[in-house]
Structure formats: C-alpha cells, structure tokens
C-alpha cells in the first residue's frame, strides 16, 4: 500500500498520502476530523491577527490543510520522518506562508538509539539502547532560535508526536515563558506507556507556567470536559481511563490557554460545547 498514492479531501484542499496512511480512512468517513484545530486557530487569530501556528508532527500536511481551510495564517510545520516530510513538502506547495523544518524534537539536545515503528506514515520513536538506529533530537526552543522565528507571534502550538508530546513540551519552556501560546497536543497514554513517559506529571506541571484550565477532547475530536488543572484526582481518572486497546476512548487531545487569554478560552469552550 505504501507505494500507492491516494488523493484525500481535507477541508477545502486535496492532499496526497501514501496508501498505508490510516488518515485516508479517517478523512473519508469522518471528514470533520481535526476540524476543532481550525476553529481554534480562528478563535486565537481574532485576538492575535498576526498569529503564526507551530505544527509539530506535521506528518503529510493534513492538519495544515485543516487550518488553512478555516483561516489564512502562517504555519511552521515540523516533521522528522523522511517519507512524511517529502509528502509534506509536496502538499504544502499549494499554500502560502509556510515554513517547513525537518527535525525530530525532544526534551534536550541528544542522540538516542530508537526502534522506528509505523515508519513512513505515523513514525513512532521507541527508545531502545540496543538498536542500531540513532536519531538526533533538538528542543523546540533551539529550533525556533536557529531559524530566527522567535520574533513571530507564536500563540498556538500544536503537537502530535505519538507519545513524545509532553517530552517536547519540556523542551519548550522558553517559548511558553516568552510567548505564552495556546497549547494543543495529543495525550496518548498507550504511546506514553510504551516509551515510559510520565506525561501526567508534565501536564499537571503546566499550572506553574500560567495555564489554569485543561480542555479534553476525545479521539473523535468532540469536546468532553473542561476542568481546572488543580483538579488532580479528576485528571488522573481521565488519564487512567483512555487506552487504545481496552477503552471506548483511545486517547485525548488536550488544549490549554494561558491565564492571560482567559477571554479566548471562554469563547472557544463555549463554541465547542455547542458544536
């Protein structure tokens, strides 16, 4: 299947995907999948019209297509996988104001041994000391500085990296302190368990960076619940419930607004609750 290319309708655009990418079926049978990210971009841009979105784990460019379908704003797409990045380059030629960066990101700059799972369509990095495969990780803070992007209005950070999401957030503390972006990332306990990542601790630690509330979406993109981040027991229960193999909810997408953006948080929550 990987050798076949499928043309997939994503929002207002058509993008190419390798035939083994499960996103093909996702967008075919659930065309509104990920549309909340487009609505979120519109909501944030109303307050910050010079907004640039950072899309980490940009894959083949489908979430960029979702965003561009909702609003014309600049997007920084970061993807480390060779195959996905080639599709990303090709698919984003139809868009304006795109900056692509080919990197794998982590908590600190390092070279690690990994096994590569789902390679070429949803690459998952599983640290393995005995593996012959090595990759170099950089932090998001380092990459943004290297590419001279820190002067932009970086008010929305989206991450979807198969369990590395909270690891990447720990490498973005300068961004959070300087720009206080809206955070939107996948929270997949199954993937985090596979790489021994304590994502719960990182999620709860975001309170000290000024993020008072957590919005949970199920893996279908439906708004589930909004809760103060200091409700640790509730968040722990949600953490333990989701499971890709043994639960009605495989994983969550979570969204957090800085306290200074309580106005747009309220507007977004109200909109999603009524969607």
XYZ file of C-alpha atoms in Angstrom, residues 44-215:
172
model
C -6.913 32.694 18.603
C -6.432 34.840 15.485
C -9.329 37.108 16.487
C -7.214 38.325 19.389
C -3.826 37.875 17.710
C -4.260 38.626 13.983
C -0.509 38.269 13.371
C -0.664 34.687 14.708
C 1.731 32.003 13.458
C 0.825 28.378 14.255
C 3.534 25.845 15.096
C 2.563 22.362 13.870
C 4.864 19.685 15.348
C 4.345 16.241 13.887
C 3.026 17.853 10.731
C 3.020 14.431 9.010
C 1.928 14.859 5.373
C 0.336 18.268 5.929
C -3.242 17.284 6.735
C -3.544 19.464 9.847
C -2.061 22.373 7.914
C -4.818 21.817 5.345
C -7.387 21.847 8.176
C -6.022 25.159 9.467
C -5.784 26.714 6.009
C -9.364 25.646 5.290
C -10.504 27.693 8.270
C -8.221 30.735 8.033
C -5.235 32.019 6.067
C -2.417 32.356 8.616
C 1.287 31.433 8.608
C 2.187 27.914 9.751
C 5.531 26.433 10.793
C 5.460 22.700 10.037
C 7.988 20.464 11.805
C 8.349 16.802 10.776
C 11.324 14.458 11.171
C 10.292 11.388 9.166
C 11.833 11.240 5.682
C 8.807 9.887 3.829
C 6.239 12.064 5.585
C 8.398 15.147 5.078
C 8.579 14.551 1.322
C 4.791 14.402 1.160
C 4.637 17.455 3.419
C 6.861 19.421 1.037
C 4.755 18.447 -1.967
C 1.378 19.011 -0.337
C 2.195 22.435 1.079
C 3.180 23.862 -2.305
C -0.471 24.829 -2.698
C -0.329 27.031 0.408
C 1.198 30.400 1.197
C 3.092 31.448 4.317
C 4.520 28.011 5.124
C 7.863 27.346 6.817
C 8.947 23.685 6.907
C 11.600 22.282 9.232
C 12.858 18.685 9.140
C 13.726 17.748 12.735
C 12.818 15.318 15.482
C 12.247 17.152 18.762
C 12.791 16.218 22.396
C 13.367 17.490 25.914
C 17.036 18.262 25.315
C 19.562 18.088 22.515
C 20.772 14.495 22.336
C 21.404 11.480 20.133
C 19.405 8.417 21.104
C 19.028 4.810 19.965
C 15.491 4.022 18.817
C 13.301 1.493 17.104
C 11.132 3.102 14.437
C 7.553 1.878 14.352
C 4.875 2.863 11.794
C 7.734 4.253 9.740
C 6.741 6.394 6.781
C 3.171 7.194 7.794
C 2.987 7.765 11.538
C 6.532 7.279 12.726
C 6.768 6.344 16.388
C 10.100 6.597 18.189
C 10.655 3.912 20.824
C 13.936 4.383 22.729
C 15.961 1.154 22.641
C 19.579 1.140 23.800
C 20.481 -1.945 21.741
C 19.053 -0.606 18.497
C 21.397 0.303 15.644
C 19.099 3.183 14.653
C 20.109 6.541 16.050
C 18.423 9.910 15.709
C 19.362 13.381 16.899
C 16.819 15.303 18.907
C 16.693 19.065 19.355
C 14.466 21.148 21.568
C 11.741 23.322 20.118
C 13.351 26.322 21.798
C 16.643 25.592 19.962
C 14.998 25.062 16.585
C 12.953 28.250 16.746
C 16.070 30.220 17.676
C 18.181 28.608 14.926
C 15.619 29.552 12.278
C 15.081 33.082 13.569
C 11.412 32.518 14.334
C 11.157 33.831 17.882
C 10.126 37.312 16.722
C 6.877 35.956 15.292
C 3.575 35.947 17.178
C 3.806 32.301 18.248
C 0.465 31.996 20.008
C -0.642 28.470 19.056
C 1.445 25.319 19.479
C 0.030 22.035 18.145
C 1.856 18.740 18.833
C 1.026 15.209 17.641
C 4.074 13.007 18.044
C 2.966 9.546 19.216
C 3.825 9.816 22.905
C 6.623 12.396 22.668
C 4.201 15.317 23.062
C 4.864 16.046 26.736
C 8.590 15.424 26.224
C 8.620 18.123 23.542
C 6.731 20.490 25.824
C 9.524 20.173 28.413
C 11.880 21.391 25.689
C 9.733 24.457 25.009
C 9.873 26.266 28.349
C 11.405 29.423 26.848
C 8.587 29.555 24.283
C 5.961 29.166 27.000
C 7.527 31.822 29.172
C 8.051 34.344 26.371
C 5.025 33.803 24.122
C 2.521 32.007 26.394
C 0.999 30.121 23.443
C -2.219 28.160 23.447
C -1.149 24.514 23.809
C -2.930 21.812 21.826
C -1.476 18.322 21.895
C -2.283 14.630 21.750
C -2.370 12.905 25.131
C -1.985 9.202 24.350
C -1.408 7.086 27.472
C -0.815 3.916 25.425
C 2.020 5.527 23.472
C 3.456 7.208 26.567
C 3.480 3.901 28.468
C 5.365 2.276 25.576
C 8.240 4.753 25.942
C 7.972 5.053 29.754
C 6.938 8.701 29.592
C 5.209 10.226 32.622
C 3.010 12.603 30.671
C 0.658 13.170 33.578
C 3.347 14.883 35.643
C 4.177 17.225 32.765
C 0.512 18.010 32.114
C -0.070 18.939 35.756
C 3.165 20.969 35.847
C 1.782 23.397 33.259
C -0.072 25.183 36.043
C 3.204 26.778 37.145
C 3.606 28.280 33.650
C 0.271 30.056 33.996
C -2.129 27.525 32.447
C -5.091 27.192 34.849
C -7.530 25.037 32.857
C -7.437 21.855 30.761
C -9.884 21.156 27.927
